[in-house]
Amino acid sequence: MGLLSAFRQGFKGGIHPHYSKITSRFKIEKAKIPSKVILPLSQHIGVPCSPIVKVGDIVKAGQEIANSDAFVSAPIHASISGTIKAIEDFPHPVSGEMTRSIIIESDGKDEKIETKSRDWKSMSPEDIKRYIRDAGVVGLGGAAFPTHVKLSPPEDKHIDTIMINGAECEPYITADHRLMLEKPDQLIEGVRILQKVLNVKTAYIGIEDNKMDAIRLLKKKLKDQNEHSIHVKTVPAKYPQGAEKTLIYAILKKKVPAGGLPMDIGVEVQNVGTTIAIYEAVAHSKPLYEKVMTITGKVNTPKNLMVRMGTMITDLIEQVDGYNGTPKKLINGGPMMGFALPTDELPVVKGTSSLVIFNQNDIHERVPIECIRCGKCLEVCPMHLNPALIAKYAEKDRIEQSKEMCAMDCFECGACSFICPSQIPLVHWIRYAKAQIKKEASVKK
Amino acid sequence: MAEDYDIDKKEPGQAKPVQREKPKFLVEPSPHVFATFNKTKVMWLLIIAMLPAAALGVFNFGLHALYIILTGIVSAVITEMIFLAIRKRNFKPIIHGSAVTTGLLIGLILPPTVPLWIPALGSFVALALAKHAFGGPGNTIFNPALVGRAFLVAAFPAMMSRYIWPATNTTSIGIDAITSASPLSMLSNSGYDATITFMGGKLQAYSSLLIGNISGCIGETSALALLIGGLALLMFRIIDWRIPVYYIGTVFMLSALFGQDPIFHILSGGLFIGAFFMATGYEGIPLTKSGRVIFGIGCGVIVITIRLWAGLPEGVNYSILLMNAATPFIERVTAIKPFGFVKSKRSNKEK
């Protein structure tokens, strides 16, 4: 293995930020049940749900409280037991807009709906997908795309490989790492469910080589269970290894066509957390009302917490014994791709990932100067683009040219901004170009 | 993740908070962590990497060489300040060190006998004509130091070819100093055998070229000192290996091909200072990797063409300037293909 790893090559490009994975040895703790939760009616990509409860109703944890008839949507479940206190507008942590939300006040009992074990092996793929939808499972990597939709590829796409993304290449974050260590059986069982739904034999679990304990554990489990269709693959630790396209390339040496999706080359990628949620939804009828979050950075006791949806970030900060020093920046997600939240008075939703807190010392004031044409951004770009040029075009509003330079292929990993010695916010300019291109396209329509 | 700030507002870094009231925390677009690598560091590392060559130049040619280098630097910084003031910019670019780099380079590529107004004028021309006339930092097309030298060579050809051997008593530099041709001009005037004989045999010639015991410009005589600096830059990944490797490699191959002594050619005439410090000089070189390969090969071809068939003995200076001019074209023809690009075309055709 050691010898082989010397020849292992990931994608071309990429960067090596300081990983600062402080919490990688900390067990997942159950967060305290909050006194109230705020559950926005739109926690996924797709049609927002409508409430099916009214103010004053008494609900149990896991009870469905909002749903929608649309296919691209996922129901929302109560995450604590208690009374529906209000249904009103509240700022959404991901979209930033005022969103209709259900507010539940806890009764302190944390009663749960009855869950039952189900034999998924005898179910049809359609049934499994229905259970997944009923449990409100969405992609927990941050995009929050409804999982049952992702598991229903168009008929002309033939899926032959399942890829579980355990790369977790973002600095600081350890939620998936801990899940792989603490729930390996659930993960493997989840992969088997995916294999059944998509009728696929081969599955890979891609893990970065800075998480050798997880790699060893999963390999041992698979060997003990005599499982030959699921393979654990070690991929080099570098950012952004966990992006779908780079992970697929590292493991299968296949390139997803530019502008395409993994399913174009027959690959279905699922996140570790999502796969475990699928298992719990299908085999134990447990709805998605809690998720693992790493709360780290400048807090007194960084932790991996199992958090109920709708918990206020302020409540979570209390559970990590408060901020260490004066917090300056609150990042939802990792420091590379995550976005800064303006306030901590926001609820956790399915689409929020971990929280990283920065002090003044962690914040680097960036004063952009001219491009010195060092070419570093071209070297690190995992999509082999020319970020310097695209950014320059975007700055001059020459959107057509930035489109010709394939600005749309950028998935905004931020490696170019990270490396730029002139401190130019390259990825931000590319985002601007992409937004303008999309705007023009929609005008043309 | 474009939702959390207003994309219509063009200034990056000035994200609009979610709520209209003042946000509790700093809202900035991702990424939130950065490499510690910045332009100032790059430029000062470049300067440090040039110091061995500069120190050896001063050691070989005496204090007058040091005055030339210092005059070059001071004049470059003053010119930069004047033009920044005229163009109403702040003086931060001085700290970035690019003017110091240019001034130092100018000093290194001048003969050790020139009067002090030569480096002053060279630096002025470099920064005024090649840098600020083109729009200042970031818009330079031609390497400023090389433009400065090209100007001086064209305007004062006699002064710019008055070299001395390090053995000359350097304290008495003046009109009476014994001047001599550089090895390359000797090669083009009196032929290879005479040059080698003059330098005391082949091995002696090589070692002189390596340690800089020859006549030539202040900083370009010792290939070894330049190589040490260049390797340091490669190690810190400040410069791209492609340009020096392909540049020097091309000169080596072509000179061997045309029956010349390849080692003599790569060690002499400032090829190393050109390949490591000027052809890699960021501005004016292609961004793409394949473009840099072409740039290096092109420089090498031009150097050999000039040395073997043109009227000038050296050619490093013009080779880089000419390739600087070709850079936009090279960049266009070597436009990189995005990840998965070829495949998408094929699958479109299949459809």
Short mmCIF file of N, CA, C and O in Angstrom, two decimals, chain A residues 352-416:
data_model
loop_
_atom_site.label_atom_id
_atom_site.label_comp_id
_atom_site.label_asym_id
_atom_site.label_seq_id
_atom_site.Cartn_x
_atom_site.Cartn_y
_atom_site.Cartn_z
N THR A 352 -27.40 23.39 5.91
CA THR A 352 -26.22 23.96 6.56
C THR A 352 -25.26 22.80 6.85
O THR A 352 -25.69 21.71 7.23
N SER A 353 -24.00 23.04 6.66
CA SER A 353 -23.06 21.98 7.04
C SER A 353 -22.41 22.39 8.35
O SER A 353 -23.11 22.83 9.25
N SER A 354 -21.12 22.30 8.46
CA SER A 354 -20.53 22.57 9.75
C SER A 354 -20.39 24.07 9.99
O SER A 354 -20.68 24.88 9.12
N LEU A 355 -19.98 24.42 11.19
CA LEU A 355 -19.77 25.82 11.52
C LEU A 355 -18.31 26.02 11.91
O LEU A 355 -17.78 25.27 12.73
N VAL A 356 -17.68 27.00 11.30
CA VAL A 356 -16.31 27.32 11.65
C VAL A 356 -16.29 28.77 12.11
O VAL A 356 -16.82 29.64 11.41
N ILE A 357 -15.72 29.00 13.28
CA ILE A 357 -15.71 30.36 13.82
C ILE A 357 -14.30 30.92 13.76
O ILE A 357 -13.34 30.26 14.15
N PHE A 358 -14.19 32.11 13.25
CA PHE A 358 -12.89 32.77 13.12
C PHE A 358 -12.82 34.00 14.02
O PHE A 358 -13.79 34.72 14.15
N ASN A 359 -11.65 34.24 14.58
CA ASN A 359 -11.36 35.47 15.31
C ASN A 359 -10.70 36.47 14.37
O ASN A 359 -10.38 36.13 13.23
N GLN A 360 -10.42 37.62 14.92
CA GLN A 360 -9.72 38.63 14.13
C GLN A 360 -8.41 38.06 13.55
O GLN A 360 -8.06 38.31 12.40
N ASN A 361 -7.70 37.24 14.36
CA ASN A 361 -6.41 36.72 13.92
C ASN A 361 -6.51 35.81 12.71
O ASN A 361 -5.55 35.61 11.99
N ASP A 362 -7.67 35.18 12.52
CA ASP A 362 -7.82 34.25 11.42
C ASP A 362 -8.24 34.95 10.14
O ASP A 362 -8.30 34.35 9.08
N ILE A 363 -8.58 36.22 10.29
CA ILE A 363 -9.10 36.93 9.13
C ILE A 363 -7.98 37.70 8.46
O ILE A 363 -7.26 38.46 9.10
N HIS A 364 -7.81 37.44 7.19
CA HIS A 364 -6.73 38.08 6.47
C HIS A 364 -7.34 39.14 5.58
O HIS A 364 -8.14 38.84 4.72
N GLU A 365 -6.93 40.36 5.83
CA GLU A 365 -7.44 41.41 4.96
C GLU A 365 -6.76 41.28 3.61
O GLU A 365 -5.54 41.22 3.52
N ARG A 366 -7.55 41.21 2.58
CA ARG A 366 -6.99 41.01 1.25
C ARG A 366 -7.05 42.33 0.50
O ARG A 366 -8.12 42.89 0.31
N VAL A 367 -5.90 42.81 0.10
CA VAL A 367 -5.86 44.03 -0.70
C VAL A 367 -5.42 43.64 -2.10
O VAL A 367 -4.24 43.40 -2.33
N PRO A 368 -6.35 43.52 -3.02
CA PRO A 368 -5.96 43.05 -4.34
C PRO A 368 -5.05 44.05 -5.04
O PRO A 368 -5.27 45.26 -4.97
N ILE A 369 -3.99 43.54 -5.66
CA ILE A 369 -3.17 44.38 -6.52
C ILE A 369 -3.22 43.75 -7.91
O ILE A 369 -3.95 42.80 -8.14
N GLU A 370 -2.43 44.31 -8.81
CA GLU A 370 -2.52 43.82 -10.19
C GLU A 370 -2.03 42.37 -10.31
O GLU A 370 -1.27 41.89 -9.49
N CYS A 371 -2.48 41.72 -11.35
CA CYS A 371 -2.04 40.35 -11.64
C CYS A 371 -0.59 40.40 -12.08
O CYS A 371 -0.20 41.23 -12.90
N ILE A 372 0.24 39.52 -11.49
CA ILE A 372 1.65 39.53 -11.90
C ILE A 372 1.93 38.39 -12.87
O ILE A 372 3.06 38.08 -13.15
N ARG A 373 0.89 37.76 -13.34
CA ARG A 373 1.00 36.69 -14.33
C ARG A 373 1.94 35.57 -13.89
O ARG A 373 2.75 35.08 -14.66
N CYS A 374 1.81 35.17 -12.63
CA CYS A 374 2.67 34.09 -12.16
C CYS A 374 2.15 32.74 -12.63
O CYS A 374 2.88 31.78 -12.69
N GLY A 375 0.86 32.67 -12.95
CA GLY A 375 0.31 31.42 -13.47
C GLY A 375 -0.04 30.40 -12.40
O GLY A 375 -0.39 29.27 -12.71
N LYS A 376 0.01 30.80 -11.11
CA LYS A 376 -0.30 29.85 -10.04
C LYS A 376 -1.75 29.39 -10.13
O LYS A 376 -2.07 28.24 -9.83
N CYS A 377 -2.65 30.29 -10.51
CA CYS A 377 -4.06 29.92 -10.52
C CYS A 377 -4.32 28.86 -11.58
O CYS A 377 -5.15 27.97 -11.41
N LEU A 378 -3.59 28.92 -12.69
CA LEU A 378 -3.75 27.89 -13.70
C LEU A 378 -3.22 26.56 -13.19
O LEU A 378 -3.74 25.51 -13.53
N GLU A 379 -2.18 26.65 -12.38
CA GLU A 379 -1.59 25.43 -11.86
C GLU A 379 -2.54 24.72 -10.90
O GLU A 379 -2.60 23.50 -10.89
N VAL A 380 -3.25 25.48 -10.08
CA VAL A 380 -4.07 24.84 -9.05
C VAL A 380 -5.49 24.54 -9.50
O VAL A 380 -6.17 23.74 -8.87
N CYS A 381 -5.94 25.13 -10.58
CA CYS A 381 -7.36 24.96 -10.97
C CYS A 381 -7.66 23.51 -11.31
O CYS A 381 -7.08 22.95 -12.23
N PRO A 382 -8.57 22.87 -10.56
CA PRO A 382 -8.87 21.47 -10.83
C PRO A 382 -9.60 21.29 -12.16
O PRO A 382 -9.60 20.20 -12.71
N MET A 383 -10.21 22.35 -12.66
CA MET A 383 -10.92 22.26 -13.94
C MET A 383 -10.05 22.72 -15.10
O MET A 383 -10.53 22.85 -16.23
N HIS A 384 -8.79 23.00 -14.83
CA HIS A 384 -7.83 23.42 -15.86
C HIS A 384 -8.31 24.66 -16.61
O HIS A 384 -8.19 24.74 -17.83
N LEU A 385 -8.84 25.59 -15.86
CA LEU A 385 -9.27 26.84 -16.49
C LEU A 385 -8.16 27.88 -16.35
O LEU A 385 -7.12 27.62 -15.78
N ASN A 386 -8.43 29.05 -16.88
CA ASN A 386 -7.50 30.17 -16.75
C ASN A 386 -8.17 31.24 -15.87
O ASN A 386 -8.71 32.22 -16.38
N PRO A 387 -8.16 31.05 -14.55
CA PRO A 387 -8.91 31.96 -13.68
C PRO A 387 -8.50 33.41 -13.84
O PRO A 387 -9.35 34.31 -13.81
N ALA A 388 -7.19 33.66 -14.03
CA ALA A 388 -6.72 35.05 -14.14
C ALA A 388 -7.42 35.76 -15.28
O ALA A 388 -7.89 36.89 -15.14
N LEU A 389 -7.51 35.08 -16.41
CA LEU A 389 -8.08 35.70 -17.61
C LEU A 389 -9.60 35.85 -17.47
O LEU A 389 -10.16 36.90 -17.81
N ILE A 390 -10.25 34.81 -16.95
CA ILE A 390 -11.71 34.90 -16.79
C ILE A 390 -12.04 36.06 -15.86
O ILE A 390 -12.93 36.87 -16.13
N ALA A 391 -11.27 36.16 -14.77
CA ALA A 391 -11.52 37.23 -13.81
C ALA A 391 -11.31 38.59 -14.45
O ALA A 391 -12.05 39.54 -14.22
N LYS A 392 -10.28 38.69 -15.28
CA LYS A 392 -9.98 39.96 -15.93
C LYS A 392 -11.14 40.35 -16.87
O LYS A 392 -11.57 41.50 -16.88
N TYR A 393 -11.62 39.37 -17.62
CA TYR A 393 -12.76 39.65 -18.50
C TYR A 393 -13.98 40.05 -17.68
O TYR A 393 -14.69 40.99 -18.04
N ALA A 394 -14.22 39.34 -16.58
CA ALA A 394 -15.40 39.64 -15.77
C ALA A 394 -15.31 41.05 -15.22
O ALA A 394 -16.29 41.80 -15.21
N GLU A 395 -14.10 41.44 -14.81
CA GLU A 395 -13.90 42.76 -14.25
C GLU A 395 -14.24 43.85 -15.26
O GLU A 395 -14.74 44.91 -14.92
N LYS A 396 -13.94 43.56 -16.54
CA LYS A 396 -14.20 44.54 -17.60
C LYS A 396 -15.58 44.33 -18.21
O LYS A 396 -15.89 44.90 -19.25
N ASP A 397 -16.36 43.46 -17.59
CA ASP A 397 -17.70 43.15 -18.07
C ASP A 397 -17.71 42.57 -19.48
O ASP A 397 -18.66 42.75 -20.23
N ARG A 398 -16.63 41.90 -19.83
CA ARG A 398 -16.62 41.24 -21.14
C ARG A 398 -17.08 39.80 -20.93
O ARG A 398 -16.32 38.85 -20.94
N ILE A 399 -18.40 39.71 -20.74
CA ILE A 399 -18.98 38.45 -20.30
C ILE A 399 -18.88 37.38 -21.39
O ILE A 399 -18.61 36.21 -21.12
N GLU A 400 -19.06 37.82 -22.64
CA GLU A 400 -19.01 36.86 -23.75
C GLU A 400 -17.66 36.14 -23.78
O GLU A 400 -17.57 34.92 -23.94
N GLN A 401 -16.59 36.93 -23.56
CA GLN A 401 -15.26 36.32 -23.59
C GLN A 401 -15.02 35.41 -22.39
O GLN A 401 -14.39 34.37 -22.53
N SER A 402 -15.54 35.81 -21.25
CA SER A 402 -15.34 34.93 -20.10
C SER A 402 -16.11 33.64 -20.31
O SER A 402 -15.69 32.58 -19.84
N LYS A 403 -17.20 33.70 -21.04
CA LYS A 403 -17.95 32.48 -21.35
C LYS A 403 -17.13 31.60 -22.28
O LYS A 403 -17.06 30.38 -22.11
N GLU A 404 -16.48 32.23 -23.25
CA GLU A 404 -15.64 31.46 -24.17
C GLU A 404 -14.49 30.78 -23.44
O GLU A 404 -14.01 29.73 -23.86
N MET A 405 -14.04 31.40 -22.34
CA MET A 405 -12.97 30.79 -21.56
C MET A 405 -13.52 29.74 -20.60
O MET A 405 -12.83 29.34 -19.66
N CYS A 406 -14.74 29.30 -20.83
CA CYS A 406 -15.37 28.22 -20.06
C CYS A 406 -15.59 28.58 -18.60
O CYS A 406 -15.40 27.76 -17.71
N ALA A 407 -15.98 29.82 -18.35
CA ALA A 407 -16.25 30.22 -16.97
C ALA A 407 -17.29 29.30 -16.33
O ALA A 407 -17.23 29.04 -15.13
N MET A 408 -18.23 28.80 -17.13
CA MET A 408 -19.30 27.99 -16.56
C MET A 408 -18.81 26.65 -16.03
O MET A 408 -19.50 25.98 -15.27
N ASP A 409 -17.62 26.22 -16.42
CA ASP A 409 -17.10 24.94 -15.91
C ASP A 409 -16.53 25.07 -14.50
O ASP A 409 -16.21 24.07 -13.87
N CYS A 410 -16.39 26.30 -14.03
CA CYS A 410 -15.83 26.52 -12.69
C CYS A 410 -16.84 26.06 -11.66
O CYS A 410 -18.02 26.38 -11.75
N PHE A 411 -16.40 25.27 -10.67
CA PHE A 411 -17.34 24.92 -9.61
C PHE A 411 -17.02 25.66 -8.32
O PHE A 411 -17.44 25.27 -7.24
N GLU A 412 -16.25 26.72 -8.44
CA GLU A 412 -16.07 27.70 -7.36
C GLU A 412 -15.39 27.13 -6.14
O GLU A 412 -15.75 27.42 -5.01
N CYS A 413 -14.37 26.30 -6.36
CA CYS A 413 -13.68 25.70 -5.22
C CYS A 413 -12.84 26.74 -4.50
O CYS A 413 -12.54 26.60 -3.33
N GLY A 414 -12.43 27.81 -5.21
CA GLY A 414 -11.70 28.88 -4.53
C GLY A 414 -10.20 28.66 -4.44
O GLY A 414 -9.50 29.45 -3.81
N ALA A 415 -9.68 27.60 -5.07
CA ALA A 415 -8.24 27.35 -5.00
C ALA A 415 -7.46 28.51 -5.61
O ALA A 415 -6.39 28.87 -5.12
N CYS A 416 -8.01 29.14 -6.65
CA CYS A 416 -7.31 30.25 -7.31
C CYS A 416 -7.20 31.45 -6.38
O CYS A 416 -6.14 32.06 -6.24
#
